[in-house]
CSV table of C-alpha atoms in Angstrom, one decimal:
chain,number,residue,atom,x,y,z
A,1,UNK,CA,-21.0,-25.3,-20.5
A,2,UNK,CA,-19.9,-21.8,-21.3
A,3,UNK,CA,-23.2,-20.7,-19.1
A,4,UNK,CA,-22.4,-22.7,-15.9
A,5,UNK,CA,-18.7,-21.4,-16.0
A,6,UNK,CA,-20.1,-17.7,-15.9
A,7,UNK,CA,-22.5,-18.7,-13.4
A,8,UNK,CA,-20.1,-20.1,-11.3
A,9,UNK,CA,-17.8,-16.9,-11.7
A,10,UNK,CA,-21.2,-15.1,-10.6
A,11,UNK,CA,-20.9,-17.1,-7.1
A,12,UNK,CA,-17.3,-16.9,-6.6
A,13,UNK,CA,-17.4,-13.0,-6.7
A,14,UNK,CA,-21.0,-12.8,-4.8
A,15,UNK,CA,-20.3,-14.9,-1.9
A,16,UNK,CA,-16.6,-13.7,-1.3
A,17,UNK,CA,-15.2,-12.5,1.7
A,18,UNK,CA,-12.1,-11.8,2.6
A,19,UNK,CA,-10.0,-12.2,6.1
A,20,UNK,CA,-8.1,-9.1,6.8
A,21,UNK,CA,-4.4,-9.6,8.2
A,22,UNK,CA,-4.3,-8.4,12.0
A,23,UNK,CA,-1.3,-6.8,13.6
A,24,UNK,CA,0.4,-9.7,15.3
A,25,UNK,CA,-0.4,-10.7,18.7
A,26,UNK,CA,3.1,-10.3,20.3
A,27,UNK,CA,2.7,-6.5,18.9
A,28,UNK,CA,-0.8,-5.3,19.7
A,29,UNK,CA,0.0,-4.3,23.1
A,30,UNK,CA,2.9,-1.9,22.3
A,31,UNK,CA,0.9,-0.2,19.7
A,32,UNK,CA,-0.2,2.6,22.5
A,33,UNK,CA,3.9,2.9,22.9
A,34,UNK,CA,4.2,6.2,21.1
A,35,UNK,CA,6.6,7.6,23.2
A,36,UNK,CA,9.7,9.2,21.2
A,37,UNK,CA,10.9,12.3,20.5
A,38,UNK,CA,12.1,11.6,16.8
A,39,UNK,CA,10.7,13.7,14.3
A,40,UNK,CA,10.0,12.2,11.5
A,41,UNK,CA,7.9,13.1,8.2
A,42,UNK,CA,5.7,10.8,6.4
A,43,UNK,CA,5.6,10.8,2.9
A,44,UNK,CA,3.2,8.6,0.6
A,45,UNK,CA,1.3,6.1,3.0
A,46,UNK,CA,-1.9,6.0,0.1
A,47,UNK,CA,-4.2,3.2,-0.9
A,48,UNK,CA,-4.4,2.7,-4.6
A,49,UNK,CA,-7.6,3.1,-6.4
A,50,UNK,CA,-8.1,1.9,-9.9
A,51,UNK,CA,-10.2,3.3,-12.6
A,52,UNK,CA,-11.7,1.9,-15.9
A,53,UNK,CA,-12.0,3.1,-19.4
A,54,UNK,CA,-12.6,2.3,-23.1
A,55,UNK,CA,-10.6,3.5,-25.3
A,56,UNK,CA,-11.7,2.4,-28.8
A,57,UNK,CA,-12.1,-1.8,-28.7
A,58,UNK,CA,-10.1,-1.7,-25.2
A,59,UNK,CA,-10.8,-1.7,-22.0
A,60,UNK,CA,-8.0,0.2,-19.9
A,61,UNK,CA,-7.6,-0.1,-16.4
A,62,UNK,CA,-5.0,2.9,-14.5
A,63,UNK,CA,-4.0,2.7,-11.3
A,64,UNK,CA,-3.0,6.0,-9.3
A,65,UNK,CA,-2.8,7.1,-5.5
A,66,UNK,CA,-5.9,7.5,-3.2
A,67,UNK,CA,-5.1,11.1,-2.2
A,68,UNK,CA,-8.3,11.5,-0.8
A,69,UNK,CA,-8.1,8.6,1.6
A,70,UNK,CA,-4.2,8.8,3.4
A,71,UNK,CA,-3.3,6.1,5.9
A,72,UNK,CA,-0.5,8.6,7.7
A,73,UNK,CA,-3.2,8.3,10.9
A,74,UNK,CA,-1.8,4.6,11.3
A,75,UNK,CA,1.4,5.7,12.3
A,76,UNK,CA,0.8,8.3,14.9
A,77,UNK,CA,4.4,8.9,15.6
A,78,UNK,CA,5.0,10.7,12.8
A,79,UNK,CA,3.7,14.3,11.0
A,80,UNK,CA,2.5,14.5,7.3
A,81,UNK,CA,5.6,16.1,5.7
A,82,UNK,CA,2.9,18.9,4.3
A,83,UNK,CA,2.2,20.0,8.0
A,84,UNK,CA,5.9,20.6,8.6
A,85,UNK,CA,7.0,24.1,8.1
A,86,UNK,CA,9.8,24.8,5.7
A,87,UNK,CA,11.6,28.2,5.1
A,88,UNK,CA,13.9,27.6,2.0
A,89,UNK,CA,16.4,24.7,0.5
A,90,UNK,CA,18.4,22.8,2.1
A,91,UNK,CA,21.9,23.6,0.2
A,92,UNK,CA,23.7,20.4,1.9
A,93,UNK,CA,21.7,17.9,-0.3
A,94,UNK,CA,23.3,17.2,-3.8
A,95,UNK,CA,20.8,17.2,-6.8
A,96,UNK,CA,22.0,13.4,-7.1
A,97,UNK,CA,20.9,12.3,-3.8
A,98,UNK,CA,17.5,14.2,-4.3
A,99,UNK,CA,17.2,13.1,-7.6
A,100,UNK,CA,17.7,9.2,-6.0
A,101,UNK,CA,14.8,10.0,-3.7
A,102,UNK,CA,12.3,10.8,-6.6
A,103,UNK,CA,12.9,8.1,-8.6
A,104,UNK,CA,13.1,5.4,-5.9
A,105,UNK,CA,9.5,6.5,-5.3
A,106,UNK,CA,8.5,7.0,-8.9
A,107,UNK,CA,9.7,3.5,-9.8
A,108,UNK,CA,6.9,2.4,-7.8
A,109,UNK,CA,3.9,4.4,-7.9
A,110,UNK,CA,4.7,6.3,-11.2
A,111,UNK,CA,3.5,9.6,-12.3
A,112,UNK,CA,0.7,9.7,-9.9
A,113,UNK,CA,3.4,10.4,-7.0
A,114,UNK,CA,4.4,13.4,-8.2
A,115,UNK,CA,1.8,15.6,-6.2
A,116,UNK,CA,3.0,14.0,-3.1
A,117,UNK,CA,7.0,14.1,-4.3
A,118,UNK,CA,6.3,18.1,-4.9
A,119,UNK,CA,5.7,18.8,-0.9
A,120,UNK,CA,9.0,18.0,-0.6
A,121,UNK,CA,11.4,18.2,-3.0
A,122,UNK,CA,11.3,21.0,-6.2
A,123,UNK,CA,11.9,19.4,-9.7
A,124,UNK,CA,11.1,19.4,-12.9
A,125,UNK,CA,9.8,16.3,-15.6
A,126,UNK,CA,11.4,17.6,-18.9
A,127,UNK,CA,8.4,17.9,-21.5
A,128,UNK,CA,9.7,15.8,-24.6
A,129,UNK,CA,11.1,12.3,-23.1
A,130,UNK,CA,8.6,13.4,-20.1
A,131,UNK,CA,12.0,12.3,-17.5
A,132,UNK,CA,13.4,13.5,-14.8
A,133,UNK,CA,15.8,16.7,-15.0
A,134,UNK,CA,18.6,15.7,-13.2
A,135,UNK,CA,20.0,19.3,-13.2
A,136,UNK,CA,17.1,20.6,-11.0
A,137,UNK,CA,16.0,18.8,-8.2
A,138,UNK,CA,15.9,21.1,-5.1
A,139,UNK,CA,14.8,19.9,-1.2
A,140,UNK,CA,12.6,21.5,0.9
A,141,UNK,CA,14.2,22.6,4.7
A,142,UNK,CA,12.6,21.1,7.6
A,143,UNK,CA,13.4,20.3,10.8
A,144,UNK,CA,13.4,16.5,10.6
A,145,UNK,CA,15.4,13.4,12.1
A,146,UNK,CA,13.6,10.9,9.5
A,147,UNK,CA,11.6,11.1,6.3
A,148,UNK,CA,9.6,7.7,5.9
A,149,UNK,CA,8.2,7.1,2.4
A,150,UNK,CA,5.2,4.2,2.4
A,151,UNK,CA,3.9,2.3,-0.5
A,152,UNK,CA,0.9,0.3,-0.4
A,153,UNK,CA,-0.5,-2.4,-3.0
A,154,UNK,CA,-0.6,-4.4,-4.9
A,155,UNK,CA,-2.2,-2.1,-7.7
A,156,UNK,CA,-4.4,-4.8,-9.0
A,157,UNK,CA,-5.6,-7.6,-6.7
A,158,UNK,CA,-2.8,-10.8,-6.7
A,159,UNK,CA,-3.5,-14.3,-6.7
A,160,UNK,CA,-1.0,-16.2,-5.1
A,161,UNK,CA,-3.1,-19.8,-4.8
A,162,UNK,CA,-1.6,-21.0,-8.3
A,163,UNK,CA,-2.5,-24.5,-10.2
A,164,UNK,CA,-4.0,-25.4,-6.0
A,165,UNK,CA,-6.9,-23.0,-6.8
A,166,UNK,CA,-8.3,-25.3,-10.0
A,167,UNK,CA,-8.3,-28.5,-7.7
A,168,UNK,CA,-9.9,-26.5,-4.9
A,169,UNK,CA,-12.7,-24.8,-7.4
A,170,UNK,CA,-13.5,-28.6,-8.9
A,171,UNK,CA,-14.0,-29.9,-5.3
A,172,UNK,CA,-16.0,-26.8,-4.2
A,173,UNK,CA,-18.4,-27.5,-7.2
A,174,UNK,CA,-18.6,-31.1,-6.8
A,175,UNK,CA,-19.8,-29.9,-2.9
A,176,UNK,CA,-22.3,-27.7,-4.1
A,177,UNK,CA,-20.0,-25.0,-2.5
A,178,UNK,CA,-20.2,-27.0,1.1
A,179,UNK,CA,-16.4,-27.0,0.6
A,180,UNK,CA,-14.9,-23.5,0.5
A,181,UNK,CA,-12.7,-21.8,-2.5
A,182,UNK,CA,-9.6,-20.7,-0.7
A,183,UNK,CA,-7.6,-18.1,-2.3
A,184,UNK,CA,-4.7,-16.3,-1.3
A,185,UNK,CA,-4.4,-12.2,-2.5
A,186,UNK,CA,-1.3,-10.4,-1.6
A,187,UNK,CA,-0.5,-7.1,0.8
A,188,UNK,CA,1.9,-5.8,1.0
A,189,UNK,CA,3.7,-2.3,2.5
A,190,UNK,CA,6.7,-0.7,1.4
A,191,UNK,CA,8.8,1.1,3.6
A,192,UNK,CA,11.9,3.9,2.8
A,193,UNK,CA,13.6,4.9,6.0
A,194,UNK,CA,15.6,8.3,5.3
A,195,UNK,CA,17.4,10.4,7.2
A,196,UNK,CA,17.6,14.2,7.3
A,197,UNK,CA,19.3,14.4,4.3
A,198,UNK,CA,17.8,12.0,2.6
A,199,UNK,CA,20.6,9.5,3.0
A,200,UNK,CA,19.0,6.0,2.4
A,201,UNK,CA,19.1,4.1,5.5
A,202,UNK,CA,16.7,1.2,5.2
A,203,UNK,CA,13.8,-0.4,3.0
A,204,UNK,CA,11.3,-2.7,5.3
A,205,UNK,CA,8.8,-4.6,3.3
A,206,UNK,CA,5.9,-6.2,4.7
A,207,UNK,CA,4.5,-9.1,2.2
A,208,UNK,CA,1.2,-10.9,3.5
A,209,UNK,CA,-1.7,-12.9,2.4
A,210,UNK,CA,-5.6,-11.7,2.6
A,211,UNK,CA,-7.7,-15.2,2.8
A,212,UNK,CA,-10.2,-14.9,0.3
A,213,UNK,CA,-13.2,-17.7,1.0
A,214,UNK,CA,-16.1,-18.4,-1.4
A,215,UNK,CA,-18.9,-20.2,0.0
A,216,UNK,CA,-22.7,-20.4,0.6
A,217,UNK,CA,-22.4,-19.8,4.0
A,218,UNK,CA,-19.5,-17.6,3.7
A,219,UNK,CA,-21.1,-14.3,4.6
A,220,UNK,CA,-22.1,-15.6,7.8
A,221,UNK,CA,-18.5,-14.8,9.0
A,222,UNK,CA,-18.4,-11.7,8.3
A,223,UNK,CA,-20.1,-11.3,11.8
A,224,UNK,CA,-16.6,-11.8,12.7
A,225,UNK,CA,-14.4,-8.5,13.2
A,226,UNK,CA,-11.6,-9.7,10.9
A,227,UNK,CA,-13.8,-10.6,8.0
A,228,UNK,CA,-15.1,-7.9,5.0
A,229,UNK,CA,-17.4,-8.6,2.0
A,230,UNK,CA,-15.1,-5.9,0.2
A,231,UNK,CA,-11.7,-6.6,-1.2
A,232,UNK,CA,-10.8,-2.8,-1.8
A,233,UNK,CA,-11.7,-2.1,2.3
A,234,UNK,CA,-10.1,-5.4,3.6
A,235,UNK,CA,-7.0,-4.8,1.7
A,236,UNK,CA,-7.1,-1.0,3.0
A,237,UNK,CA,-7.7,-2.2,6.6
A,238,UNK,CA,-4.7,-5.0,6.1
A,239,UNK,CA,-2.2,-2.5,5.2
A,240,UNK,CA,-3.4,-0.1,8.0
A,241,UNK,CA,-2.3,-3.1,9.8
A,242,UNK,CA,0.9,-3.5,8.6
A,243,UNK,CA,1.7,0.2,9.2
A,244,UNK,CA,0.9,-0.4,12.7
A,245,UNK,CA,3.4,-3.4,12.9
A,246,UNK,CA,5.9,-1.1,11.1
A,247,UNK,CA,5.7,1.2,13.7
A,248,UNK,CA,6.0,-0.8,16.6
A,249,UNK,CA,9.5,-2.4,14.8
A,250,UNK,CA,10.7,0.9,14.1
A,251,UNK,CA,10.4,1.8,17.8
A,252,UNK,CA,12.0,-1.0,18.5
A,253,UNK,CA,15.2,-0.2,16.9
A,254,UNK,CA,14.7,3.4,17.5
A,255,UNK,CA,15.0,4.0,21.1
């Protein structure tokens, strides 16, 4: 028993693919609508990679920011806030407000933001509680109308199928896998809309479901465009997607 359970684990991740959310139809043709003269700075916009340890009898998994794979490029209206000169501090913003900014974003993607947090604002993690200074938290000048923070995830793939996905995996057995597993993984993409002075205006979230099918003849749709044998690059590719559709909303109330 314990053997055909593994075995049938074996197939489930083997002949997996997964359908990767599309920008909807009613938005694809106003994506090449990138015509604004807003300046705005993008800040985050990272997939998540996750790396694997022992440590002693444990197996550790971390999560942390892709740095060397951004998804700025998806939103073409905007400038990576690193490629937008800055001369000194911007006095007007109170160390409360910038301090606000940091955390919101470090609530969410945890120490492994701080690189990205650094090309913008200056502050300081004290060393013993390993917190946030609130005395010191200094912003960077730049001649910006917006500053849009983006988060990407889930960390660590999502089911969402519940109690439906043990029904679904006895009938797909009982079929020989003729009958699919269906399973629903989460995307989802986090948006913080800021103005120049970091004034919170707006947080847009965009919270989808990747199709994840398990079957013997699964693999033959991957000759489809929307289909990928790769979790990690169909979620990537979904979110790209949503950051698209983000774009063409923010336009939209941004004219």
């Amino acid at each position: 028993m314990r053997y055909s359970i593994y075995l049938i684990l074996l197939f489930c991740f083997s002949c997996t693919i997964f359908q990767t959310i599309k920008v909807p139809e009613d938005k694809i043709g106003k994506l090449s609508d990138s015509n604004t003269k807003l300046k705005i700075a993008l800040v985050g916009f990272y997939p998540v990679t996750v790396s694997y340890r022992y440590e002693g009898r444990y197996f550790i998994s971390t999560a942390s920011l892709d740095y060397d794979h951004p998804m700025k490029d998806a939103f073409p209206i905007g400038q990576p806030v690193e490629q937008i000169p800055t001369s000194s501090i911007d006095s007007t913003i109170p160390a409360a407000r910038c301090y606000l900014f940091v955390s919101n974003y470090l609530e969410l993607v945890k120490k492994t933001g701080i690189t990205e947090l650094n090309k913008v604002v200056d502050f300081d993690i004290t060393s013993d509680k390993e917190e946030l200074d609130k005395t010191k938290c200094l912003v960077k000048k730049r001649d910006v109308d917006y500053y849009i923070v983006g988060i990407n995830g889930p960390s660590f793939r999502n089911n969402r199928t519940g109690i439906r996905l043990l029904f679904n995996l006895l009938l797909s057995v009982s079929t020989a896998f003729t009958f699919p597993i269906f399973e629903k993984c989460e995307a989802y993409s986090i948006f913080m809309i800021y103005d120049s002075k970091l004034n919170l205006i707006k947080t847009v979230k965009y919270d989808k479901d990747m199709t994840a099918i398990a079957s013997w003849w699964s693999i033959l749709l991957t000759f489809g465009e929307n289909y990928n044998t790769n979790y990690k690059d169909s979620l990537k590719q979904s979110q790209e997607n949503m950051i698209r559709e983000f774009q063409v909303d923010f336009l939209e109330t941004n004219k």
